[in-house]
Coordinates of C-alpha atoms in Angstrom, one line a residue:
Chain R
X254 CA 77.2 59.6 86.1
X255 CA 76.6 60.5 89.6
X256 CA 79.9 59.2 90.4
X257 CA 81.5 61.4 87.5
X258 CA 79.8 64.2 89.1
X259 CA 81.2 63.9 92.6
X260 CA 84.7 63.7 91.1
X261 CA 84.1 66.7 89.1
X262 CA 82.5 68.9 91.9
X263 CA 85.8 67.4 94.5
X264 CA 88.4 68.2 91.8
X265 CA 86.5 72.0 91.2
X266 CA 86.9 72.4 95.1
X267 CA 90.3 70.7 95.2
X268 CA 91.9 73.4 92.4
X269 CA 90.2 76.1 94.5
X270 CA 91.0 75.6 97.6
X271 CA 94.4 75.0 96.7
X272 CA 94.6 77.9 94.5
X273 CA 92.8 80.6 95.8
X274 CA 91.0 83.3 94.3
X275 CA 92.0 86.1 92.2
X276 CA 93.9 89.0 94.2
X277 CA 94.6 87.0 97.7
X278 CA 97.4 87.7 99.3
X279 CA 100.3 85.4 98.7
X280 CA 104.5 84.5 99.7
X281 CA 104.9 82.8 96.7
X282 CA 107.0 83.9 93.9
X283 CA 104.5 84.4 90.8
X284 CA 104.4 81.6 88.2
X285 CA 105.4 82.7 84.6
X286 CA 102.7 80.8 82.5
X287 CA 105.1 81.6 79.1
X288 CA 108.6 82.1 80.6
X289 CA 110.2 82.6 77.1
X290 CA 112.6 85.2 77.2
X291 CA 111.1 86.9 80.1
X292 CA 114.3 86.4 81.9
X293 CA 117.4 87.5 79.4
X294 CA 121.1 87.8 80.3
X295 CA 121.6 91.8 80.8
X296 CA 122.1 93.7 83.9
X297 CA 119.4 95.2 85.9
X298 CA 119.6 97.6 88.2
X299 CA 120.1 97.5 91.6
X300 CA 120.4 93.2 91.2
X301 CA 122.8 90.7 92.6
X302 CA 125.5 90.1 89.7
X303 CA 128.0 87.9 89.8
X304 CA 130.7 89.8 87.1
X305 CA 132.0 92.1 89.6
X306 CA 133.9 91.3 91.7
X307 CA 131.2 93.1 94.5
X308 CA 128.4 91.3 93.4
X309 CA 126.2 94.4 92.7
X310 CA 125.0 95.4 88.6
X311 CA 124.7 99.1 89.9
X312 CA 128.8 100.6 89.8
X313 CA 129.7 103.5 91.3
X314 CA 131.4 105.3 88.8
X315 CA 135.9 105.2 88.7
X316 CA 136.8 108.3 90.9
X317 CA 137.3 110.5 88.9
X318 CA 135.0 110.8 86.1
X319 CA 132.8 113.1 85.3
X320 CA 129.7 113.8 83.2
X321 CA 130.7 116.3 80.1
X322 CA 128.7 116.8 77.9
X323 CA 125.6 118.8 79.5
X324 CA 126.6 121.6 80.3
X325 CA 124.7 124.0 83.7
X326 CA 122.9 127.3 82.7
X327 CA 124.0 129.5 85.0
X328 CA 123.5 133.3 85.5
X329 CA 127.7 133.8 83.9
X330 CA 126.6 131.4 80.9
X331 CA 127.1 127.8 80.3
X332 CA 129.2 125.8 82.9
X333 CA 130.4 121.9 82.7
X334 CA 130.3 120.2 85.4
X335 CA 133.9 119.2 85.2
X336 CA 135.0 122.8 85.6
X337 CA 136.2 125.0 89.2
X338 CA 133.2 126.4 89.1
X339 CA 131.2 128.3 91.8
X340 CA 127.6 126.7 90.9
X341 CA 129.8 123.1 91.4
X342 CA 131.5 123.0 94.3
X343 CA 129.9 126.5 96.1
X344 CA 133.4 127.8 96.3
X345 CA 135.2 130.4 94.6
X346 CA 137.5 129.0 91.9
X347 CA 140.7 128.2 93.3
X348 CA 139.8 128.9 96.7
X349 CA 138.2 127.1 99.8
X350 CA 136.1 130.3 100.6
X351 CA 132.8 129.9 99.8
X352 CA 130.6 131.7 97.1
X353 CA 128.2 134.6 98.7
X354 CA 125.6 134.7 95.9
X355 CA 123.8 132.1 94.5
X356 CA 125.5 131.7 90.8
X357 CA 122.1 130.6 88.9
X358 CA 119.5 133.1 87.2
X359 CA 117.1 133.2 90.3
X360 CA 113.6 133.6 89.4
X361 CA 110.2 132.1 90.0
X362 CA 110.6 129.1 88.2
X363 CA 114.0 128.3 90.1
X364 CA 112.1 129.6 93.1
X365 CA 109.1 126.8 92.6
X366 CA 111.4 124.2 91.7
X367 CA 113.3 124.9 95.0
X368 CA 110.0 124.7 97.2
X369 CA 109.1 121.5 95.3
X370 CA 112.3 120.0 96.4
X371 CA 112.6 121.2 99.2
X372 CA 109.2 119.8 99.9
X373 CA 110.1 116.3 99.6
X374 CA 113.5 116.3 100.8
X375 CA 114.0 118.8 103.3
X376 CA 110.2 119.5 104.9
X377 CA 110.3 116.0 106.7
X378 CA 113.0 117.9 109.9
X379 CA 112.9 121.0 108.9
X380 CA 109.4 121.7 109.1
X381 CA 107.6 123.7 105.9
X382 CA 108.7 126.8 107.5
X383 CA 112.2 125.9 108.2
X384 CA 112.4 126.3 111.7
X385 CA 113.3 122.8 112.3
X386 CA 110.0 121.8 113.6
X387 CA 109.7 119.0 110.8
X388 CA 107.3 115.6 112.0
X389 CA 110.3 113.8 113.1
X390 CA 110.7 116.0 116.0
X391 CA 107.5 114.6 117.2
X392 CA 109.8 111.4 117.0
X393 CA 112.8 111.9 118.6
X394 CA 115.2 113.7 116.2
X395 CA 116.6 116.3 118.9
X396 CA 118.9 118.6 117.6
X397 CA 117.2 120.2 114.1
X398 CA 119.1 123.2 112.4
X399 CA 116.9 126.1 112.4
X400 CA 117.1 128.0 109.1
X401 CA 116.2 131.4 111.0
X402 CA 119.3 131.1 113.3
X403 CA 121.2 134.3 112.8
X404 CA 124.5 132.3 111.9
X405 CA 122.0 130.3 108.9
X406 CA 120.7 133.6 107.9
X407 CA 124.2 135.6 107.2
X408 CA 125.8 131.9 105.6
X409 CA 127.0 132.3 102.5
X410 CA 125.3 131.1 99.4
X411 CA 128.1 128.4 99.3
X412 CA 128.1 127.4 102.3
X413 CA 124.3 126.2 102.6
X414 CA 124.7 124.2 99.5
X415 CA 127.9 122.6 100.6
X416 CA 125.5 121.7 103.8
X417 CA 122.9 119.9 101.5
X418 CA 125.4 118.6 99.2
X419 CA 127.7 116.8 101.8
X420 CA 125.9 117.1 105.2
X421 CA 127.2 118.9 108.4
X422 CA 127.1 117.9 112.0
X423 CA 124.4 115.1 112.3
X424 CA 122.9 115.6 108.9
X425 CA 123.6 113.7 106.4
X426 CA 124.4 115.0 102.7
X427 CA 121.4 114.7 100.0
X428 CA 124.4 114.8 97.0
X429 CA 123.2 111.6 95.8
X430 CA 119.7 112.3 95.5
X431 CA 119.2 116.1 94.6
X432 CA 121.2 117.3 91.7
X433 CA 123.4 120.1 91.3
X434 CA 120.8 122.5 90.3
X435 CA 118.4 121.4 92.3
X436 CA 120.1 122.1 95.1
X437 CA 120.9 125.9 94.1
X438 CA 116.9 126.2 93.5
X439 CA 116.7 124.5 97.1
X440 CA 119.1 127.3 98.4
X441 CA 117.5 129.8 96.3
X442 CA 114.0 128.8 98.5
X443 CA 115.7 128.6 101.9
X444 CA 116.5 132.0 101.4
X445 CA 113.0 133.3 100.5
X446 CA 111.8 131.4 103.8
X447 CA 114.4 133.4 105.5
X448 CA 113.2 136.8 103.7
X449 CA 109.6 136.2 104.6
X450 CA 110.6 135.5 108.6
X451 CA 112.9 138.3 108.2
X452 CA 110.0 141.1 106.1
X453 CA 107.1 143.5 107.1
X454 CA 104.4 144.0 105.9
X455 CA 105.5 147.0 104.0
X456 CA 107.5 144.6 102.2
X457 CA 104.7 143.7 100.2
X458 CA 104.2 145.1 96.6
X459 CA 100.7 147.8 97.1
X460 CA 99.5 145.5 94.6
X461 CA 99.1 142.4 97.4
X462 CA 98.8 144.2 100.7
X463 CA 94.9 144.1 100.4
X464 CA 95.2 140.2 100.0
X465 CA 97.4 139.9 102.8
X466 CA 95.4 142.4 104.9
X467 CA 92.6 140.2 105.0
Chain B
X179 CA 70.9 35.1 73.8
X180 CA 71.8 37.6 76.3
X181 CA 73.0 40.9 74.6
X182 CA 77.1 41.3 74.6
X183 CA 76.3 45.1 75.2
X184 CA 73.8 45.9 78.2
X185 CA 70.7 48.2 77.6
X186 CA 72.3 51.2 79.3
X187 CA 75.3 51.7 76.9
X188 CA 73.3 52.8 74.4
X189 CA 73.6 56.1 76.5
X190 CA 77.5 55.4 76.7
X191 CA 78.1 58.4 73.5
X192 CA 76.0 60.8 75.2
X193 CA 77.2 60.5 78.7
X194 CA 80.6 60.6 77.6
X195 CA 79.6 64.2 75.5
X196 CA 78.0 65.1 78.2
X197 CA 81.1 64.3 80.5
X198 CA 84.1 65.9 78.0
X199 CA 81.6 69.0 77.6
X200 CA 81.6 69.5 81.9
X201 CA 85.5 68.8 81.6
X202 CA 86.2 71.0 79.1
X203 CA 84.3 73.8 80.6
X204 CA 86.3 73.2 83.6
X205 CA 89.6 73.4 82.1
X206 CA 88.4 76.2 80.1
X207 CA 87.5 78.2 83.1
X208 CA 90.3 77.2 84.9
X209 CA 92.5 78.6 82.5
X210 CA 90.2 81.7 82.1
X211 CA 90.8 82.4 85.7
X212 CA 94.2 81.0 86.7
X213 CA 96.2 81.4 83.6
X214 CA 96.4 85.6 84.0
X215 CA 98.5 88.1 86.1
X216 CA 95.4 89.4 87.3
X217 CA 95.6 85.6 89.0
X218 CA 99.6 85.0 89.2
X219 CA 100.9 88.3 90.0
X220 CA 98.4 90.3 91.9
X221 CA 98.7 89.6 95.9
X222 CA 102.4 88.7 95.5
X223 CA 103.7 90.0 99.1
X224 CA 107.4 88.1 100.0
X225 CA 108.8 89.0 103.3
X226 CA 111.2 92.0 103.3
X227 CA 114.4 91.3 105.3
X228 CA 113.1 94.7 107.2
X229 CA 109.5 95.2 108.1
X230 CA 109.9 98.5 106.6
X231 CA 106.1 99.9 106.5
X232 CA 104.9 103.1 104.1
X233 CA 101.7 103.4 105.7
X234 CA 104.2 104.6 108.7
X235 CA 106.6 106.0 106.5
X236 CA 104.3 108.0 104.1
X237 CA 100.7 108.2 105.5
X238 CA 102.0 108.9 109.0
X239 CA 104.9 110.9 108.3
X240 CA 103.7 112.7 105.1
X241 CA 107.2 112.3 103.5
X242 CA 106.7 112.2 99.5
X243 CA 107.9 109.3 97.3
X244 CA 110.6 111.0 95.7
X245 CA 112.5 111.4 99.0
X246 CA 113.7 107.8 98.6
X247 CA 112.6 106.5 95.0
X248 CA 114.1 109.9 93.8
X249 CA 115.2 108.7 90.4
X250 CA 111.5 107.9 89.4
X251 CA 111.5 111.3 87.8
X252 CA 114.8 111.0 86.0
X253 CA 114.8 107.8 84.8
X254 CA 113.5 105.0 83.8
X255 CA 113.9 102.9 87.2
X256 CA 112.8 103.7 90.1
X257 CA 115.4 103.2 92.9
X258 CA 114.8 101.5 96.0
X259 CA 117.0 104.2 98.8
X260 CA 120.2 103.4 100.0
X261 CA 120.7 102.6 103.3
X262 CA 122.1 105.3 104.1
X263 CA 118.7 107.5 103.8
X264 CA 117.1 105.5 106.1
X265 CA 120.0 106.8 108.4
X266 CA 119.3 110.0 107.8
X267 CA 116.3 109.9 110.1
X268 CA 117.4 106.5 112.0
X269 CA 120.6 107.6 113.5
X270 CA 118.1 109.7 115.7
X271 CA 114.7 108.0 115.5
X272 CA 114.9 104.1 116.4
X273 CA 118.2 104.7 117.3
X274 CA 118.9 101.2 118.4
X275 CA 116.0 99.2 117.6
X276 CA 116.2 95.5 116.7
X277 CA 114.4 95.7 113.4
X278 CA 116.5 97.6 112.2
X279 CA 119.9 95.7 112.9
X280 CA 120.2 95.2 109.1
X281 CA 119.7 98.7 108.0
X282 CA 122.6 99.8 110.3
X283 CA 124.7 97.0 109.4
X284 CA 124.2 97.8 105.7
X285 CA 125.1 101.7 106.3
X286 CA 127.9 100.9 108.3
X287 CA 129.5 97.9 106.0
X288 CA 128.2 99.1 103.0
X289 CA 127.0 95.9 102.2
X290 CA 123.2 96.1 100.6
X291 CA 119.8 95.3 102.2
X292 CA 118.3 92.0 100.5
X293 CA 115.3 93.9 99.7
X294 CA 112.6 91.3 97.2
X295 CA 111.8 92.8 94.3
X296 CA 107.8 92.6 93.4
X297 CA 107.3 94.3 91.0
X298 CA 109.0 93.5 87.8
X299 CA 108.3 93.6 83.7
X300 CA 109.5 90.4 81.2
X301 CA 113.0 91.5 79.9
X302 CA 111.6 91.9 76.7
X303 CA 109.2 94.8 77.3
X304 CA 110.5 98.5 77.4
X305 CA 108.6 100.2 80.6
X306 CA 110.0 103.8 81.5
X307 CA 109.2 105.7 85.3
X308 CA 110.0 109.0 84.0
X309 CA 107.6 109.3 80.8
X310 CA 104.6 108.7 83.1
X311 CA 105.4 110.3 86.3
X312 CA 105.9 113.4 84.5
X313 CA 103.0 113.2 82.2
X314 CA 101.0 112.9 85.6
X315 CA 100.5 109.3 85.2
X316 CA 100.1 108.4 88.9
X317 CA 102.1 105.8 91.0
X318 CA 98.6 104.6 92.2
X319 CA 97.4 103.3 88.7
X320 CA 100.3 100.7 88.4
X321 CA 101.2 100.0 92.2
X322 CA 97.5 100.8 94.0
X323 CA 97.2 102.4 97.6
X324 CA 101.1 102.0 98.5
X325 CA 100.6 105.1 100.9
X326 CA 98.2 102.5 103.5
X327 CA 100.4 99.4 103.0
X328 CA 102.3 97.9 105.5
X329 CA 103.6 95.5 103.4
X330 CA 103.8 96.4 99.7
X331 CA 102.1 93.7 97.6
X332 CA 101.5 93.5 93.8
X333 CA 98.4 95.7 93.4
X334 CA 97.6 95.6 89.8
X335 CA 98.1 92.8 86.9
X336 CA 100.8 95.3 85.0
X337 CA 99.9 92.8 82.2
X338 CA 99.8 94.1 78.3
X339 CA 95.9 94.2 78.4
X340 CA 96.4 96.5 81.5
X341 CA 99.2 98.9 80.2
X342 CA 97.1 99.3 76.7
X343 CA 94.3 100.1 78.9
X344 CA 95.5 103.4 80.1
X345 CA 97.4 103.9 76.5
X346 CA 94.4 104.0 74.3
X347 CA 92.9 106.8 76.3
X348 CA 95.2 108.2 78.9
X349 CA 92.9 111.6 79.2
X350 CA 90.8 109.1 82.2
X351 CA 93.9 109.0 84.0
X352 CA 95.9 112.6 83.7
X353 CA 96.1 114.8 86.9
X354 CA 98.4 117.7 87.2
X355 CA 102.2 116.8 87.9
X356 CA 102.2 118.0 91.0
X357 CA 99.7 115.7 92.2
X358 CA 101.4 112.3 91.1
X359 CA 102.8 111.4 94.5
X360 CA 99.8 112.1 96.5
X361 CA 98.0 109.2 95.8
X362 CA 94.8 110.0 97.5
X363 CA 94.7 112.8 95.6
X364 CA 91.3 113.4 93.7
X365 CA 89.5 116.1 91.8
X366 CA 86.4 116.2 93.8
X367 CA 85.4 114.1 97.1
X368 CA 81.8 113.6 95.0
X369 CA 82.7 110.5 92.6
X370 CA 80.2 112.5 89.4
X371 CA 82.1 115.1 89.7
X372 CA 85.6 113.6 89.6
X373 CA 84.7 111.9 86.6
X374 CA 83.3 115.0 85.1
X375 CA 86.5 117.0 86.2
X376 CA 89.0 114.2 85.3
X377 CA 87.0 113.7 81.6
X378 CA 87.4 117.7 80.9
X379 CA 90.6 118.1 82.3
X380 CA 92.2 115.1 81.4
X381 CA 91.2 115.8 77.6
X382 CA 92.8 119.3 77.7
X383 CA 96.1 118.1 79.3
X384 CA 96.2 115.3 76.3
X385 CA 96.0 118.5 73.9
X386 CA 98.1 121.3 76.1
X387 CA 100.8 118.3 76.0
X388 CA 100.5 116.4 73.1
X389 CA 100.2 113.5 74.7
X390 CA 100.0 110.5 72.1
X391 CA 97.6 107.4 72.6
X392 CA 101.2 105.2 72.2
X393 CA 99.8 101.8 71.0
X394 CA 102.0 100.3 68.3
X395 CA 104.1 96.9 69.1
X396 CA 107.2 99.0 68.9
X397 CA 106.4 101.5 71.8
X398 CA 106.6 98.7 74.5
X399 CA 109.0 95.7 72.3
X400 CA 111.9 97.7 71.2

């Protein structure tokens, strides 16, 4: 019996010491206890696939095609994205000069969305105020556009969202991860930031001066 | 005559009960323990080909999850980033660093970063990103503290038991939208009150939203 118990109490240690507690740290690729059809034969994103000739699932999509069948709510009505249309490529239709208004209804909501996003996307450089005094300054990102230049405050409409769409200079274009809407709403904000450097404080409605007074 | 059978085996039955009752318990346990994603998943931490760190990255530098995962609010998977938005800062910052040969490389070549994937549900279970994110489920339930790891690891079990937690009363776990990203975020620094605050304002969110309590098979197995 005493025997029996040894072994017992040296197997107990031997299971934990080679398998660990609950939670540690590990390199090892989990164990599936029941691997039944955990793994099936359809395409993942963003995984190694062998079926094209790239090796990739994720496809970009044949030049060429667009999405059709949503169409953009636009100040002018509905427009698909297929279409010469200002609020796609910040142009006028037909021409290479760029659009000077901003062609979506702008109002708060477009105006929050457009802070939101340009939160997360363009607050890292350009700093919450848009002077280009964003944390990576701090880490050696020199040259930062500031949004209160004159030259950035008299751009077109257009021409700011072409700059976020496909970049300019040493930035790189956010096309891929802000969509076209988005980026009008992210326009739409760059512009108030510009308004608010720009006002007074006779700017402000009666009805908020004693707020901003104090 | 000397017995064939010594004295002591008459104990031989109960010892042996005694022994397969110890065993058993053992295995039992064992299984208990070992057999669980609370066991096999939680702690998984491969090497990444880059030593890419979002304590740095997010705690540090304050930038918000969606500026690289930015389909987590569109769609069901959340996308690792292209290299090329790493380049966005890193054609400036790190400009020539060694450790991050391979992100320039990739950007350059076009060729993608080996990056190991750690989280991951069984093929045959329907999990969506955007559903939760913007019912202000946040990314710290299902993937813990990323914002102070160096090295992402598998945080929580994401097992069935876990998922059905959260489902049968996701009012504990609502916080406003906007919030979902900052995952220190909490109602109240005094831990009463948070659970006071979360109770009362996680309940009206569930109403304002009609959010359902989604626990049939054919929610997650579709």
């Amino acid at each position: 019996m005493r025997i029996f118990l040894t072994l017992l109490a040296v197997v107990v240690v031997l299971v934990v010491a080679i398998a660990g507690f609950r939670g540690s740290l590990s390199r090892r690729t989990p164990i599936e206890v029941f691997p039944d059809m955990d793994r099936q034969l359809k395409l993942r994103p963003q995984t190694p696939n062998g079926f094209f000739a790239n090796g990739r699932s994720s496809q970009m999509p044949v030049p060429g095609t667009i999405a059709r069948s949503t169409p953009l709510q636009t100040a002018a009505g509905p427009v698909f994205p297929y279409e010469d249309a200002a609020v796609n490529t910040g142009r006028l239709p037909g021409k290479t000069n760029f659009v000077d208004l901003n062609p979506m209804t702008v109002d708060l909501r477009l105006l929050e969305r457009g802070r939101e996003r340009y939160t997360i996307n363009c607050a890292p450089c350009h700093g919450a105020l848009g002077d280009g005094n964003g944390i990576t300054r701090k880490y050696g990102m020199a040259v930062i556009g500031n949004l209160h230049d004159k030259r950035m405050v008299q751009m077109p409409d257009g021409e700011i969202f072409n700059t976020l769409s496909y970049g300019k200079g040493l930035m790189q274009g956010y096309a891929g991860q802000i969509d076209v809407p988005d980026r009008w709403a992210v326009v739409a904000y760059v512009r108030a930031l510009q308004l608010a450097r720009l006002g007074t404080p006779e700017d402000v409605p009666a009805s908020a001066q004693a707020a901003l007074r104090k | 005559m000397s017995a064939i059978f010594p004295k002591w085996t008459n104990r031989l039955p109960l010892l042996m009960l005694a022994g397969l009752i110890l065993i058993g318990t053992g295995v039992t346990a064992g299984v208990w323990y070992y057999f669980t994603p609370k066991y096999a998943r939680v702690g998984y931490q491969p090497v990444q080909p880059v030593a890419f760190s979002h304590a740095i990255h997010v705690d540090q530098l304050g930038m918000d999850c969606r500026y690289c995962h930015s389909a987590v609010e569109k769609s069901w998977f959340s996308n690792l980033p292209a290299s090329g938005t790493c380049m966005n800062c890193h054609s400036q910052v790190l400009k020539d660093d060694p450790r991050l040969a391979l992100v320039r490389q990739s950007a350059a070549t076009g060729k993608p970063i080996p990056w190991v994937q750690i989280h991951r549900t069984p093929d045959y279970v329907y999990f969506n990103h955007s559903v939760h994110v913007n019912r202000g489920i946040s990314c710290v339930h299902c993937h813990g503290q990323i914002n102070v790891m160096d090295e992402v690891y598998h945080a929580k079990p994401l097992s069935m038991a876990f998922c059905l937690e959260c489902h049968r009363d996701p009012a504990a776990f609502i916080r406003p939208p906007d919030k979902v990203t900052d995952l220190t975020w909490q109602w109240s620094a005094d831990p009463r009150q948070n659970a006071e605050l979360q109770r009362a304002n996680g309940q009206k969110f569930v109403h304002d939203w009609k959010v359902e309590s989604l626990q049939h098979c054919s929610a997650c197995h579709r």
